[in-house]
Coordinates of N, CA and C in Angstrom, one line a residue:
M1 N -47.4 146.8 154.4 CA -46.1 146.2 154.6 C -45.0 147.3 154.7
G2 N -45.2 148.4 154.0 CA -44.3 149.5 154.0 C -43.0 149.2 153.3
R3 N -42.0 150.0 153.6 CA -40.7 149.9 152.9 C -40.0 148.7 153.2
A4 N -40.0 148.2 154.5 CA -39.2 147.0 154.9 C -39.7 145.8 154.0
G5 N -40.9 145.7 153.8 CA -41.4 144.5 153.0 C -41.0 144.6 151.5
Q6 N -40.8 145.8 151.0 CA -40.3 146.0 149.6 C -38.8 145.8 149.5
E7 N -38.1 146.0 150.5 CA -36.6 145.8 150.4 C -36.2 144.4 150.4
R8 N -37.0 143.5 151.0 CA -36.6 142.1 151.1 C -36.5 141.5 149.8
P9 N -37.5 141.6 148.9 CA -37.4 141.0 147.5 C -36.2 141.6 146.7
V10 N -36.0 142.9 146.9 CA -34.9 143.5 146.1 C -33.5 142.9 146.6
R11 N -33.4 142.7 147.9 CA -32.2 142.2 148.5 C -31.9 140.8 148.0
W12 N -33.0 139.9 148.0 CA -32.8 138.6 147.5 C -32.5 138.5 146.0
V13 N -33.0 139.4 145.2 CA -32.7 139.5 143.8 C -31.2 139.9 143.6
S14 N -30.8 140.8 144.4 CA -29.4 141.2 144.4 C -28.4 140.1 144.8
I15 N -28.8 139.4 145.8 CA -27.9 138.2 146.2 C -27.9 137.1 145.1
A16 N -29.1 136.9 144.6 CA -29.2 135.9 143.5 C -28.4 136.3 142.3
L17 N -28.4 137.5 141.9 CA -27.6 138.0 140.8 C -26.1 137.9 141.1
S18 N -25.7 138.2 142.3 CA -24.3 138.1 142.6 C -23.8 136.7 142.6
L19 N -24.6 135.7 143.1 CA -24.3 134.3 143.0 C -24.2 133.8 141.6
A20 N -25.1 134.3 140.7 CA -25.1 133.9 139.3 C -23.8 134.4 138.6
V21 N -23.4 135.6 138.9 CA -22.2 136.1 138.4 C -21.0 135.3 138.8
L22 N -20.9 134.9 140.1 CA -19.8 134.1 140.6 C -19.8 132.7 139.9
V23 N -20.9 132.1 139.8 CA -21.0 130.7 139.2 C -20.6 130.8 137.7
L24 N -21.0 131.9 137.0 CA -20.7 132.0 135.6 C -19.2 132.4 135.3
F25 N -18.6 133.2 136.1 CA -17.3 133.8 135.8 C -16.1 133.2 136.6
V26 N -16.3 132.7 137.7 CA -15.2 132.2 138.5 C -14.4 131.1 137.8
P27 N -15.1 130.2 137.0 CA -14.3 129.2 136.3 C -13.3 129.7 135.3
F28 N -13.5 131.0 134.9 CA -12.6 131.6 133.9 C -11.4 132.2 134.5
F29 N -11.3 132.4 135.8 CA -10.2 133.0 136.5 C -9.1 131.9 136.7
P30 N -7.9 132.2 136.3 CA -6.8 131.2 136.5 C -6.6 130.9 138.0
R31 N -6.4 129.7 138.3 CA -6.1 129.3 139.7 C -4.6 128.9 139.8
A32 N -4.0 129.1 140.9 CA -2.6 128.8 141.1 C -2.3 127.3 140.8
Q33 N -3.2 126.4 141.1 CA -2.9 125.0 140.9 C -3.0 124.6 139.4
D34 N -3.6 125.5 138.6 CA -3.7 125.2 137.2 C -2.4 125.6 136.4
K35 N -1.5 126.3 137.1 CA -0.2 126.7 136.4 C 0.5 125.5 136.0
K36 N 1.0 125.5 134.8 CA 1.7 124.3 134.2 C 3.1 124.3 134.8
T37 N 3.6 123.2 135.3 CA 4.9 123.0 135.9 C 5.9 123.0 134.7
T38 N 7.0 123.7 134.8 CA 8.1 123.6 133.8 C 9.4 123.4 134.5
L39 N 10.4 123.0 133.7 CA 11.7 122.8 134.3 C 12.3 124.1 134.9
A40 N 11.9 125.2 134.5 CA 12.4 126.5 135.1 C 12.0 126.6 136.5
D41 N 10.9 125.9 136.9 CA 10.4 125.9 138.3 C 11.4 125.1 139.2
L42 N 12.3 124.4 138.6 CA 13.2 123.6 139.4 C 14.6 124.2 139.5
R43 N 14.7 125.5 139.1 CA 15.9 126.2 139.2 C 16.6 126.1 140.5
W44 N 15.9 126.0 141.6 CA 16.4 125.9 142.9 C 17.3 124.7 143.2
L45 N 17.2 123.7 142.3 CA 18.0 122.5 142.5 C 19.4 122.7 142.0
S46 N 19.6 123.6 141.0 CA 20.9 123.7 140.4 C 22.0 124.1 141.4
G47 N 23.2 123.5 141.2 CA 24.3 123.8 142.0 C 24.9 122.5 142.6
C48 N 25.7 122.6 143.7 CA 26.3 121.5 144.3 C 25.8 121.3 145.7
W49 N 25.6 120.0 146.1 CA 25.0 119.6 147.4 C 25.9 118.5 147.9
D50 N 26.1 118.5 149.2 CA 26.7 117.3 149.8 C 26.2 117.1 151.3
D51 N 26.5 116.0 151.8 CA 26.0 115.6 153.2 C 27.0 116.1 154.3
G52 N 28.1 116.7 153.9 CA 29.0 117.3 154.9 C 29.9 116.2 155.6
D53 N 29.7 115.0 155.3 CA 30.5 113.9 156.0 C 31.8 113.8 155.3
T54 N 32.9 113.8 156.1 CA 34.2 113.8 155.4 C 34.7 112.3 155.3
L55 N 34.1 111.4 156.1 CA 34.6 110.0 156.0 C 33.8 109.2 154.8
G56 N 32.5 109.3 154.8 CA 31.7 108.7 153.8 C 30.9 109.8 153.2
R57 N 31.2 110.3 152.0 CA 30.6 111.5 151.4 C 29.6 111.1 150.4
Y58 N 28.4 111.7 150.4 CA 27.4 111.7 149.4 C 27.2 113.1 148.8
E59 N 27.3 113.2 147.5 CA 27.1 114.5 146.9 C 26.3 114.4 145.6
E60 N 25.6 115.5 145.2 CA 24.9 115.7 144.0 C 25.3 117.0 143.4
H61 N 25.5 117.0 142.1 CA 25.8 118.2 141.3 C 24.7 118.3 140.2
W62 N 24.0 119.5 140.1 CA 23.0 119.7 139.2 C 23.2 120.9 138.3
M63 N 23.1 120.8 137.0 CA 23.2 121.9 136.1 C 21.9 122.7 136.2
K64 N 21.9 123.9 135.8 CA 20.6 124.7 135.7 C 19.8 124.2 134.5
P65 N 18.4 124.4 134.6 CA 17.6 123.9 133.6 C 17.9 124.6 132.2
A66 N 18.0 123.9 131.2 CA 18.2 124.4 129.8 C 17.6 123.5 128.8
G67 N 17.0 124.1 127.8 CA 16.4 123.3 126.8 C 15.3 122.5 127.4
T68 N 15.3 121.2 127.3 CA 14.3 120.3 127.9 C 14.8 119.4 129.0
S69 N 15.9 119.8 129.6 CA 16.5 118.9 130.6 C 17.2 119.7 131.7
V70 N 17.4 119.0 132.8 CA 18.2 119.4 133.9 C 19.1 118.2 134.1
L71 N 20.4 118.3 134.0 CA 21.4 117.2 134.1 C 22.1 117.2 135.5
G72 N 22.3 116.0 136.0 CA 22.9 115.9 137.3 C 23.7 114.6 137.4
M73 N 24.4 114.6 138.5 CA 25.2 113.3 138.9 C 25.3 113.3 140.4
S74 N 25.5 112.0 140.8 CA 25.7 111.9 142.3 C 26.9 110.9 142.5
R75 N 27.5 110.9 143.6 CA 28.6 110.1 143.9 C 28.6 109.8 145.4
T76 N 28.9 108.6 145.8 CA 29.1 108.2 147.2 C 30.6 107.7 147.3
V77 N 31.3 108.3 148.3 CA 32.7 107.9 148.5 C 32.8 107.5 149.9
A78 N 33.4 106.4 150.2 CA 33.7 105.9 151.5 C 35.1 105.3 151.6
D79 N 35.8 105.7 152.6 CA 37.2 105.2 152.8 C 38.0 105.4 151.6
G80 N 37.8 106.6 150.9 CA 38.7 106.9 149.8 C 38.3 106.2 148.5
E81 N 37.2 105.4 148.5 CA 36.8 104.7 147.3 C 35.4 105.2 146.9
T82 N 35.2 105.3 145.5 CA 33.9 105.6 145.0 C 33.1 104.3 145.0
I83 N 32.1 104.2 145.9 CA 31.3 103.0 146.0 C 30.0 103.0 145.2
A84 N 29.6 104.2 144.8 CA 28.4 104.3 143.9 C 28.4 105.6 143.2
Y85 N 27.8 105.6 142.0 CA 27.6 106.9 141.3 C 26.4 106.7 140.5
E86 N 25.9 107.9 140.0 CA 24.6 107.9 139.3 C 24.6 109.1 138.3
F87 N 24.2 108.8 137.1 CA 23.9 109.9 136.2 C 22.4 110.2 136.2
L88 N 22.1 111.5 136.3 CA 20.7 111.9 136.6 C 20.2 112.8 135.5
R89 N 18.9 112.8 135.2 CA 18.4 113.7 134.2 C 16.9 113.9 134.5
I90 N 16.5 115.2 134.5 CA 15.1 115.5 134.7 C 14.7 116.0 133.3
Q91 N 13.8 115.3 132.6 CA 13.6 115.6 131.2 C 12.1 115.9 131.0
E92 N 11.9 117.0 130.2 CA 10.5 117.3 129.8 C 10.2 116.7 128.4
Q93 N 9.2 116.0 128.3 CA 8.8 115.4 127.0 C 8.0 116.4 126.2
K94 N 7.8 116.0 124.9 CA 7.0 116.9 124.0 C 5.6 117.1 124.5
D95 N 5.0 116.2 125.1 CA 3.6 116.3 125.6 C 3.6 117.1 126.9
G96 N 4.7 117.6 127.5 CA 4.8 118.3 128.7 C 5.0 117.5 129.9
A97 N 4.9 116.2 129.8 CA 5.2 115.3 131.0 C 6.7 115.5 131.4
I98 N 7.0 115.4 132.7 CA 8.4 115.6 133.1 C 8.8 114.3 133.9
Y99 N 10.0 113.8 133.6 CA 10.5 112.5 134.1 C 11.8 112.7 134.8
Y100 N 12.0 112.0 135.9 CA 13.3 111.9 136.6 C 13.9 110.6 136.0
V101 N 15.1 110.7 135.4 CA 15.7 109.5 134.8 C 17.0 109.2 135.6
A102 N 17.1 108.1 136.2 CA 18.3 107.7 136.9 C 19.0 106.6 136.3
N103 N 20.4 106.7 136.2 CA 21.2 105.6 135.6 C 22.3 105.3 136.6
P104 N 21.9 104.4 137.6 CA 22.9 104.2 138.7 C 24.0 103.2 138.4
S105 N 25.2 103.6 138.7 CA 26.4 102.8 138.7 C 26.5 101.9 137.4
G106 N 26.2 102.5 136.3 CA 26.3 101.8 135.0 C 25.1 100.8 134.7
Q107 N 24.1 100.8 135.5 CA 22.9 99.9 135.3 C 22.1 100.6 134.2
K108 N 21.0 99.9 133.8 CA 20.1 100.5 132.9 C 19.3 101.6 133.5
P109 N 18.9 102.7 132.7 CA 18.2 103.8 133.3 C 16.8 103.4 133.7
D110 N 16.3 104.1 134.7 CA 14.9 104.0 135.1 C 14.2 105.3 135.2
S111 N 13.0 105.4 134.8 CA 12.3 106.7 134.7 C 11.2 106.8 135.8
F112 N 11.0 108.0 136.3 CA 9.9 108.2 137.3 C 9.2 109.5 136.9
K113 N 7.9 109.4 136.8 CA 7.1 110.5 136.3 C 6.8 111.5 137.4
L114 N 6.9 112.8 137.1 CA 6.5 113.9 138.0 C 5.0 113.8 138.3
V115 N 4.6 113.6 139.5 CA 3.2 113.4 139.9 C 2.7 114.6 140.8
K116 N 3.7 115.3 141.4 CA 3.3 116.5 142.2 C 4.5 117.4 142.2
S117 N 4.2 118.7 142.1 CA 5.2 119.7 142.2 C 4.6 120.9 143.0
E118 N 5.4 121.4 143.9 CA 5.1 122.6 144.7 C 6.3 123.5 144.5
R119 N 6.3 124.6 145.1 CA 7.3 125.6 145.0 C 8.7 125.0 145.2
N120 N 8.9 124.3 146.3 CA 10.2 123.7 146.7 C 10.2 122.2 146.9
M121 N 9.2 121.5 146.3 CA 9.2 120.1 146.4 C 8.7 119.4 145.1
W122 N 9.4 118.4 144.6 CA 8.9 117.7 143.4 C 8.9 116.2 143.8
I123 N 7.8 115.5 143.4 CA 7.7 114.1 143.7 C 7.5 113.3 142.3
F124 N 8.3 112.3 142.1 CA 8.3 111.5 141.0 C 8.0 110.1 141.4
E125 N 7.2 109.4 140.5 CA 6.8 108.0 140.9 C 6.9 107.1 139.7
N126 N 7.2 105.8 140.0 CA 7.1 104.7 139.0 C 6.7 103.5 139.8
P127 N 5.4 103.2 139.9 CA 4.9 102.1 140.7 C 5.4 100.7 140.2
Q128 N 5.8 100.6 139.0 CA 6.3 99.3 138.5 C 7.8 99.0 138.8
H129 N 8.5 100.0 139.3 CA 9.9 99.8 139.6 C 10.1 99.0 140.9
D130 N 11.2 98.2 140.9 CA 11.4 97.3 142.1 C 11.5 98.2 143.4
F131 N 12.6 98.9 143.5 CA 12.8 99.9 144.6 C 13.8 100.9 144.1
P132 N 13.5 102.1 144.3 CA 12.3 102.8 144.9 C 11.2 102.9 143.9
Q133 N 10.0 103.2 144.4 CA 8.9 103.6 143.5 C 8.7 105.1 143.5
K134 N 9.3 105.8 144.4 CA 9.1 107.2 144.5 C 10.4 107.9 144.8
V135 N 10.6 109.1 144.1 CA 11.8 109.9 144.3 C 11.3 111.3 144.7
I136 N 11.8 111.9 145.8 CA 11.3 113.2 146.2 C 12.5 114.1 146.4
Y137 N 12.4 115.3 145.9 CA 13.4 116.4 146.2 C 12.6 117.5 146.9
R138 N 13.1 117.9 148.1 CA 12.5 118.9 148.9 C 13.6 119.9 149.4
L139 N 13.4 121.2 149.1 CA 14.3 122.2 149.5 C 13.7 122.9 150.8
N140 N 14.6 123.1 151.8 CA 14.2 123.8 153.0 C 15.3 124.7 153.3
G141 N 15.2 126.0 152.9 CA 16.3 127.0 153.1 C 17.4 126.6 152.2
D142 N 18.6 126.4 152.9 CA 19.8 125.9 152.1 C 20.0 124.4 152.3
S143 N 19.0 123.7 152.8 CA 19.1 122.3 152.9 C 18.2 121.6 151.9
L144 N 18.7 120.5 151.4 CA 18.0 119.7 150.4 C 17.9 118.3 150.9
I145 N 16.7 117.7 150.8 CA 16.5 116.3 151.2 C 16.1 115.6 149.9
A146 N 16.9 114.7 149.5 CA 16.5 113.8 148.4 C 16.0 112.5 149.2
R147 N 14.9 112.0 148.8 CA 14.3 110.9 149.5 C 13.8 109.8 148.5
I148 N 14.1 108.6 148.8 CA 13.5 107.5 148.0 C 12.6 106.7 148.9
E149 N 11.5 106.2 148.3 CA 10.5 105.5 149.1 C 10.0 104.3 148.2
G150 N 9.5 103.3 148.9 CA 8.9 102.2 148.2 C 8.8 101.0 149.0
T151 N 8.4 99.9 148.3 CA 8.2 98.6 149.0 C 9.3 97.7 148.4
A152 N 10.0 97.0 149.3 CA 11.0 96.0 148.9 C 10.9 94.8 149.8
D153 N 10.8 93.7 149.2 CA 10.6 92.4 150.0 C 9.4 92.5 150.9
G154 N 8.3 93.2 150.4 CA 7.1 93.3 151.2 C 7.1 94.3 152.3
K155 N 8.2 95.0 152.4 CA 8.3 96.0 153.5 C 8.4 97.4 152.9
V156 N 7.7 98.4 153.5 CA 7.7 99.8 153.1 C 9.0 100.4 153.7
R157 N 9.8 101.0 152.8 CA 11.0 101.6 153.3 C 11.1 103.1 152.7
G158 N 11.9 103.8 153.4 CA 12.3 105.2 152.9 C 13.7 105.5 153.4
I159 N 14.4 106.2 152.5 CA 15.8 106.5 152.8 C 16.0 108.0 152.4
D160 N 16.4 108.8 153.4 CA 16.7 110.2 153.2 C 18.2 110.4 152.9
F161 N 18.4 111.4 152.0 CA 19.7 111.9 151.7 C 19.8 113.4 152.0
P162 N 20.0 113.8 153.3 CA 20.0 115.2 153.6 C 21.3 115.8 153.1
M163 N 21.2 117.0 152.5 CA 22.4 117.7 152.0 C 22.3 119.2 152.2
K164 N 23.4 119.8 152.2 CA 23.5 121.3 152.3 C 24.1 121.8 151.0
R165 N 23.8 123.0 150.6 CA 24.4 123.6 149.5 C 25.9 123.6 149.7
A166 N 26.7 123.3 148.7 CA 28.2 123.2 148.8 C 28.8 124.0 147.7
K167 N 30.1 124.3 147.9 CA 30.9 125.0 146.9 C 31.2 124.0 145.8
C168 N 30.9 124.4 144.5 CA 31.2 123.5 143.4 C 32.7 123.6 143.1
E169 N 33.4 122.5 143.2 CA 34.9 122.5 143.0 C 35.2 121.5 141.9

């Protein structure tokens, strides 16, 4: 057989050992998706945002993350009248779960649990809520899209609230 026949078993042993090392040690390396999401990851939301419409204006103001919360508020103004407002809170619980809590126009608060977070997008859900069942915040450059989705009266709906970073006044 000569040398070529002797190299083949050595090569297979080398490959087998390399695979064994991978199988044994790869689970111990941290993966990006295993990183725990924290409120500090939501720092990009802080500041003032509005839709730029001067006749009917929608705006959100968010404080920077501090402690276990990010506090915000929204307001819709049309024809010089405030037609809707909302007190907002993104809250981290002791167990690490994060919730979006909305208290619209003096109604009772509703909570939506964070189910997905990426660098510039957070998705919150509450399947038991009437409408919406999902709240999404997505940053694209200096544009922010707040979106609500869900089923109402048997129909799937989605409403976007596109905003640009604005001067806080």
